[in-house]
PDB file of C-alpha atoms in Angstrom:
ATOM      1  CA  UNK A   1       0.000   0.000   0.000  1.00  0.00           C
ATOM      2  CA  UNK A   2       1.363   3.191  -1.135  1.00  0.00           C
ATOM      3  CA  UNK A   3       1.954   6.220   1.791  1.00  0.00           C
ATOM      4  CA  UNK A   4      -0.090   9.371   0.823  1.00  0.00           C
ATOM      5  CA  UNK A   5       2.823  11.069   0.061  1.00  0.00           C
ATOM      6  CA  UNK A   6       4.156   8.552  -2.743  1.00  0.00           C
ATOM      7  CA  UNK A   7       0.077   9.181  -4.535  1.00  0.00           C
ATOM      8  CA  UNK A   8       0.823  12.954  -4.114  1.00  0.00           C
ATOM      9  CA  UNK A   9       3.861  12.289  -5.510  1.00  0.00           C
ATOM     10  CA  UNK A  10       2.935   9.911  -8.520  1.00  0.00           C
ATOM     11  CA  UNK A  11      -0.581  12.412  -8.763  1.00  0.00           C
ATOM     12  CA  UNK A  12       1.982  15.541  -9.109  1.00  0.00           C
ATOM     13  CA  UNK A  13       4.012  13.499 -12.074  1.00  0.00           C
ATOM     14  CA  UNK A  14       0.827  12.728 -14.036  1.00  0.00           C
ATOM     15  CA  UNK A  15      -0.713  10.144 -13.273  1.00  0.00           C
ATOM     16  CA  UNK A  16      -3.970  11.798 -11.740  1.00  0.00           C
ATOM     17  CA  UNK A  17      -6.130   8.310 -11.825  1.00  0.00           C
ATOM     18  CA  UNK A  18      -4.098   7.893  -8.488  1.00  0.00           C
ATOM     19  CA  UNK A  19      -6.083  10.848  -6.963  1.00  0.00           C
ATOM     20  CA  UNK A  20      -8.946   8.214  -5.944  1.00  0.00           C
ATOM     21  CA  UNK A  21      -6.758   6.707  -3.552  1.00  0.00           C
ATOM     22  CA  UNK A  22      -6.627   9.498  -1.576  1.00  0.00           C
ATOM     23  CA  UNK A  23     -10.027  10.032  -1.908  1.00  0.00           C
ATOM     24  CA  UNK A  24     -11.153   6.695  -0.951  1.00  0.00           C
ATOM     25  CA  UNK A  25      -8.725   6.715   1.579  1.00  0.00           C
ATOM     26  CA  UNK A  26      -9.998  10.098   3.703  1.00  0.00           C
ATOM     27  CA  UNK A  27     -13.682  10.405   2.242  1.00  0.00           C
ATOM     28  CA  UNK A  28     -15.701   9.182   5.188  1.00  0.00           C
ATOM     29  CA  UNK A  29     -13.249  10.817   7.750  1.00  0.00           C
ATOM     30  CA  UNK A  30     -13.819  14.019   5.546  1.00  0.00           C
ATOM     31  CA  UNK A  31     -17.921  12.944   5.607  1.00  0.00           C
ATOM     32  CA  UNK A  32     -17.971  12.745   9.262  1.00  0.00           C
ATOM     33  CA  UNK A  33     -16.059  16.067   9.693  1.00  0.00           C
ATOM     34  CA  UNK A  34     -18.256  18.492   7.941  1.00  0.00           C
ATOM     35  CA  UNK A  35     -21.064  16.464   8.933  1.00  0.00           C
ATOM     36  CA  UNK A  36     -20.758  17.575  12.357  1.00  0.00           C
ATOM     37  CA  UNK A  37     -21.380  21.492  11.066  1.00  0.00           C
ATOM     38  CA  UNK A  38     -23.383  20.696   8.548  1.00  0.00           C
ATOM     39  CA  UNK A  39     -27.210  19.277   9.255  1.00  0.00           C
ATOM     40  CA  UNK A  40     -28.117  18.079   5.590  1.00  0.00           C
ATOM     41  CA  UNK A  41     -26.558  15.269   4.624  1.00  0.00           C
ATOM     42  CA  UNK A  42     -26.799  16.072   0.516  1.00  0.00           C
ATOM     43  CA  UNK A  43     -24.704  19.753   2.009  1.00  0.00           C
ATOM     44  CA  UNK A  44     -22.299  17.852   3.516  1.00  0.00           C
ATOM     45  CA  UNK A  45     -21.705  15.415   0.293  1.00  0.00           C
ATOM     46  CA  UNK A  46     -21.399  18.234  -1.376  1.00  0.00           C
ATOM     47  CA  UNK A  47     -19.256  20.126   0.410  1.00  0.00           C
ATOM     48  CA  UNK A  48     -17.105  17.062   0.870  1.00  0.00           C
ATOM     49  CA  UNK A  49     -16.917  16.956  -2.731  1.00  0.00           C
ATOM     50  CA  UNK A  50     -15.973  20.454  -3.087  1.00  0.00           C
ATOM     51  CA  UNK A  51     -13.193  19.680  -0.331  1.00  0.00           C
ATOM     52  CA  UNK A  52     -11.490  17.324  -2.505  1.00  0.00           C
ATOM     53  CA  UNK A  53     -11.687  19.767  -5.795  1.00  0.00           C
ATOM     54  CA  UNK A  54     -10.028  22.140  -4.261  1.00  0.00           C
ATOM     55  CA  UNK A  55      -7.540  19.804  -2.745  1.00  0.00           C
ATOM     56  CA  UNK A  56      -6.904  17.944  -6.608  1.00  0.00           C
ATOM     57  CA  UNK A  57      -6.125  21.881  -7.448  1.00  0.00           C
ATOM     58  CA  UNK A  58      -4.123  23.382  -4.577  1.00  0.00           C
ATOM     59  CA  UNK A  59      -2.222  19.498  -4.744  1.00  0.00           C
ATOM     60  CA  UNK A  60       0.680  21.029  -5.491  1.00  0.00           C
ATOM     61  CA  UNK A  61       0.696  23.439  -2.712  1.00  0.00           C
ATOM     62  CA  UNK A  62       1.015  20.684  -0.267  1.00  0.00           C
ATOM     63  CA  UNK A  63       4.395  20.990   1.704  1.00  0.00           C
ATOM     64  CA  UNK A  64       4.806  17.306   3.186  1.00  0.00           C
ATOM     65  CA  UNK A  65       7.477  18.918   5.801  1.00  0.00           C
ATOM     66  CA  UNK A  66       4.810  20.881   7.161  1.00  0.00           C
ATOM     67  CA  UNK A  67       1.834  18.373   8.580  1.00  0.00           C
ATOM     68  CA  UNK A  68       0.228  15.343   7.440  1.00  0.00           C
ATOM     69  CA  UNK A  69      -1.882  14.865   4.674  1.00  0.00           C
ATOM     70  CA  UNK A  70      -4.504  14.640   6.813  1.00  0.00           C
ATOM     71  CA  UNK A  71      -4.381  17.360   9.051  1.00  0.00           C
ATOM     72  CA  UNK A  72      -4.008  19.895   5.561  1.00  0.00           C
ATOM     73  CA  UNK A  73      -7.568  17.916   4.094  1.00  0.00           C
ATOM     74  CA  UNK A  74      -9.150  18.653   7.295  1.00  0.00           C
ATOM     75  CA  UNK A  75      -8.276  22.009   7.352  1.00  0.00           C
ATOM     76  CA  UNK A  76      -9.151  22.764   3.702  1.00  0.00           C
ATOM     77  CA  UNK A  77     -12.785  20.645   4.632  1.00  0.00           C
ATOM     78  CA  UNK A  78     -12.931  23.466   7.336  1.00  0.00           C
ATOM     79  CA  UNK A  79     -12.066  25.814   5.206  1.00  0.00           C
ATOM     80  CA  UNK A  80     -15.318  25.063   3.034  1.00  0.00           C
ATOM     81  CA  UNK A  81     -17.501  24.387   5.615  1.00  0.00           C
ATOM     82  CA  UNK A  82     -17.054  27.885   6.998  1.00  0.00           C
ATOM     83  CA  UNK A  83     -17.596  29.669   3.287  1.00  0.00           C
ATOM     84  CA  UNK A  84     -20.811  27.497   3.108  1.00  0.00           C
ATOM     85  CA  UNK A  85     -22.035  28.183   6.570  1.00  0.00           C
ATOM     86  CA  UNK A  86     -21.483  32.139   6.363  1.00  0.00           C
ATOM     87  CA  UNK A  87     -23.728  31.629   3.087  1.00  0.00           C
ATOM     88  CA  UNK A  88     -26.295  29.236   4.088  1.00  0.00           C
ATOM     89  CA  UNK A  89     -26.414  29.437   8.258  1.00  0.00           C
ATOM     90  CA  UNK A  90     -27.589  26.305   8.824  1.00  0.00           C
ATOM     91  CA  UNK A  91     -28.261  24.448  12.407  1.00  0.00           C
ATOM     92  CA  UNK A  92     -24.863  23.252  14.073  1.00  0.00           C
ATOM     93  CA  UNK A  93     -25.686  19.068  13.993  1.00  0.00           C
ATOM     94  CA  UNK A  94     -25.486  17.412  17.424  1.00  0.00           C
ATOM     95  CA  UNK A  95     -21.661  16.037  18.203  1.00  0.00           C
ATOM     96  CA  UNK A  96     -23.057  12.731  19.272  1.00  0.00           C
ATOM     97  CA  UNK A  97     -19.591  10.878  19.050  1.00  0.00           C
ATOM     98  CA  UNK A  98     -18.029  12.914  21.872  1.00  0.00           C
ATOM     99  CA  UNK A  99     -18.917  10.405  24.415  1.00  0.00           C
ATOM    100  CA  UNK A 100     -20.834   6.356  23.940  1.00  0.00           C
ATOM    101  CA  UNK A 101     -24.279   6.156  23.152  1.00  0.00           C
ATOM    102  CA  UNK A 102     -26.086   6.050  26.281  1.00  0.00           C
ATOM    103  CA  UNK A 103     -27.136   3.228  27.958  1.00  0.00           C
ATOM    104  CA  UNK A 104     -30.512   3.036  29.578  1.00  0.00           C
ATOM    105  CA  UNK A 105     -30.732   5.173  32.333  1.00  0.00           C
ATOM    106  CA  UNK A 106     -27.529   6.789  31.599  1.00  0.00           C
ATOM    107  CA  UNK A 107     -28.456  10.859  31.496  1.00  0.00           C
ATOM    108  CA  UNK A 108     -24.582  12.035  31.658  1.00  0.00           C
ATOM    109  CA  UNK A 109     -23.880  11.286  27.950  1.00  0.00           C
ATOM    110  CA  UNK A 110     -26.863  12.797  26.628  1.00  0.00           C
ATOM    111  CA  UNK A 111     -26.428  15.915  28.748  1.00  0.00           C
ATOM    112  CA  UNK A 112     -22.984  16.141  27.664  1.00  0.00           C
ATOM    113  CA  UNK A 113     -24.226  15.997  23.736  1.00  0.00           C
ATOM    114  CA  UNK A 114     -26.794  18.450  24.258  1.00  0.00           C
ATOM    115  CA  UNK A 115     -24.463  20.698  26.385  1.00  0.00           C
ATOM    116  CA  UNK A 116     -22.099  20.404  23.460  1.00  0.00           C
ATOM    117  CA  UNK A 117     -24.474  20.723  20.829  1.00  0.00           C
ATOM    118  CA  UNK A 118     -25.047  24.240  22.341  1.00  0.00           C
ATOM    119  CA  UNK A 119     -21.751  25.952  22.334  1.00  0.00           C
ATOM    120  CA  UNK A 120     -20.553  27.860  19.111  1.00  0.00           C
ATOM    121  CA  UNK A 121     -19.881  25.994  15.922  1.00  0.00           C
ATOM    122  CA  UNK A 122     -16.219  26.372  16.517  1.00  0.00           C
ATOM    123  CA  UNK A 123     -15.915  25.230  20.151  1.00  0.00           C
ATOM    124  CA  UNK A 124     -17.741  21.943  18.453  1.00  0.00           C
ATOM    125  CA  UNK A 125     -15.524  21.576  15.940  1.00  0.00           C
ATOM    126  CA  UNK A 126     -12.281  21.843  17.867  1.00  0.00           C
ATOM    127  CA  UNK A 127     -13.938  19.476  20.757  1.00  0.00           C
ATOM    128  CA  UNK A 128     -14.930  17.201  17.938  1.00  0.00           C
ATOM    129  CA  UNK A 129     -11.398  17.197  16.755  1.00  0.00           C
ATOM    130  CA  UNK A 130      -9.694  16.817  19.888  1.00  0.00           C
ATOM    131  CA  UNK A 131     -12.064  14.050  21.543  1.00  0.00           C
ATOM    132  CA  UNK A 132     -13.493  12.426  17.933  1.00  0.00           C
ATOM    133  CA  UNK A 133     -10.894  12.511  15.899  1.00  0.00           C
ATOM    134  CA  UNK A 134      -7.854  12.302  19.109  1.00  0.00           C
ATOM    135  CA  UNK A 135      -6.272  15.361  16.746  1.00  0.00           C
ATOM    136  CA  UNK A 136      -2.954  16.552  18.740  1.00  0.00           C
ATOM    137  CA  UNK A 137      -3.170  20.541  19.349  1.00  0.00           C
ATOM    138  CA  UNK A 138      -0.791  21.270  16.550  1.00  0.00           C
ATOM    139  CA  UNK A 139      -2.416  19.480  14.039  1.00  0.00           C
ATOM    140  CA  UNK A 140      -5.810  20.958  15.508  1.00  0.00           C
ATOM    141  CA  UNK A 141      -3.703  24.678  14.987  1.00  0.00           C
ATOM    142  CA  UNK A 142      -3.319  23.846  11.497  1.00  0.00           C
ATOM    143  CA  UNK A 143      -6.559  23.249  10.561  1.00  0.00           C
ATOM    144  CA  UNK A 144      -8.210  25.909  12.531  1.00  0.00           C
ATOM    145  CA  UNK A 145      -5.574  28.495  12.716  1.00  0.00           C
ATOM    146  CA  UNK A 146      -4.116  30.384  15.661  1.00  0.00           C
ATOM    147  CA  UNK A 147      -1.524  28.425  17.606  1.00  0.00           C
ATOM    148  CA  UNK A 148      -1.567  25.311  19.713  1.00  0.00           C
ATOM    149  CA  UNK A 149      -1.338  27.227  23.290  1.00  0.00           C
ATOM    150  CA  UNK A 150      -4.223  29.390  21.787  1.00  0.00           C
ATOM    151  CA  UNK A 151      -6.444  26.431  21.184  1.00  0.00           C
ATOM    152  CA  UNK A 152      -5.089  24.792  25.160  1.00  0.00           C
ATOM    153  CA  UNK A 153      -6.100  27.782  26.416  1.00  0.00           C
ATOM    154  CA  UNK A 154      -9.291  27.499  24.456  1.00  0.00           C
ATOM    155  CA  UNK A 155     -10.272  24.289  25.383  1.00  0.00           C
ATOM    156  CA  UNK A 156      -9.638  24.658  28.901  1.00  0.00           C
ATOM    157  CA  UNK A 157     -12.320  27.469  28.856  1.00  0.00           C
ATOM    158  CA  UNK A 158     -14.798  24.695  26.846  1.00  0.00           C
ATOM    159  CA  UNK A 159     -14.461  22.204  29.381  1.00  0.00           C
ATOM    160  CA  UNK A 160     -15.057  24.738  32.086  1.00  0.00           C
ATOM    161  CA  UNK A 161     -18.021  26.273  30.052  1.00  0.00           C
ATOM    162  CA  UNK A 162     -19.220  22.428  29.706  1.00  0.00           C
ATOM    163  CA  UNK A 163     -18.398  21.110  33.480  1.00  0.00           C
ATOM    164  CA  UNK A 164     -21.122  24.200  34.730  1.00  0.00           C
ATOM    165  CA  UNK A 165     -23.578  23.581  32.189  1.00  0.00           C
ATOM    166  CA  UNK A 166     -23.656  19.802  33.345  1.00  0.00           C
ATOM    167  CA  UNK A 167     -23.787  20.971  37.386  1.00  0.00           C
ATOM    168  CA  UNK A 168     -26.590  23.165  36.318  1.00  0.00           C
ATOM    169  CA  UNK A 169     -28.631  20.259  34.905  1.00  0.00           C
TER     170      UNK A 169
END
């Protein structure tokens, strides 16, 4: 199995059937990002779709040295999320992966998703990256801008936000 960097590679020299790997490779990851921001599912196909456009064309842009593959997709996903939610303004979906699926009788998950699901759409994405998708703080600062101690500092003040939202329920 080829590393992403050897398709960008062999994608950069020509051979640009090789861009499916990638795309089969990250699409559902990429799916399950912008799903969390984005309530209708044929949005978020699209704008996954739109994600990986712009990716084929900015391709050679990628700087290997600087981050993962991974962590510049996500941030280029974000990227076009944001453009479509300034147009459109849709609801913020419910992060329901941040903790298991409840088990009967178990109220602390569920008040934890809907505690979540009301804090800004950026304080869900970077708690969806950081808990969902176990994104280190650098990588998170690369896809969301600012620095890493911007987004610890950041995060501390989500949890806090989150810990008295829970005692008041």
């Amino acid at each position: 199995m080829m590393t992403d960097n050897e398709i960008i590679q062999r994608v950069r020299e020509g051979h640009t059937d090789d861009f499916a790997w990638l795309v089969s490779r990250y699409a559902d990851r990429v799916m399950a990002f912008v799903g969390r921001m984005v309530t209708i599912r044929e949005d978020a196909e699209d704008l996954v779709q739109d994600t990986f456009l712009q990716v084929y064309r900015e391709l050679h842009r990628y700087d290997g040295s600087r981050g993962t593959f991974s962590t510049w997709l996500l941030h280029i996903a974000y990227t076009q999320t944001l453009m479509f939610l300034r147009r459109r303004k849709p609801t913020i979906e419910l992060l329901d992966n941040i903790a298991e699926e409840p088990s009967e009788g178990d109220d602390t998950s569920e008040m934890l998703r809907r505690s979540v699901s009301q804090l800004p759409a950026e304080d869900q994405t970077v708690v969806h990256l950081y808990y969902a998708e176990d994104l280190p703080l650098m990588d998170i600062a690369s896809v969301l801008g600012h620095d890493a101690a911007y987004w610890a500092t950041r995060l501390q003040r989500i949890r806090k936000k989150l810990s008295e939202k829970m005692k008041l329920k």
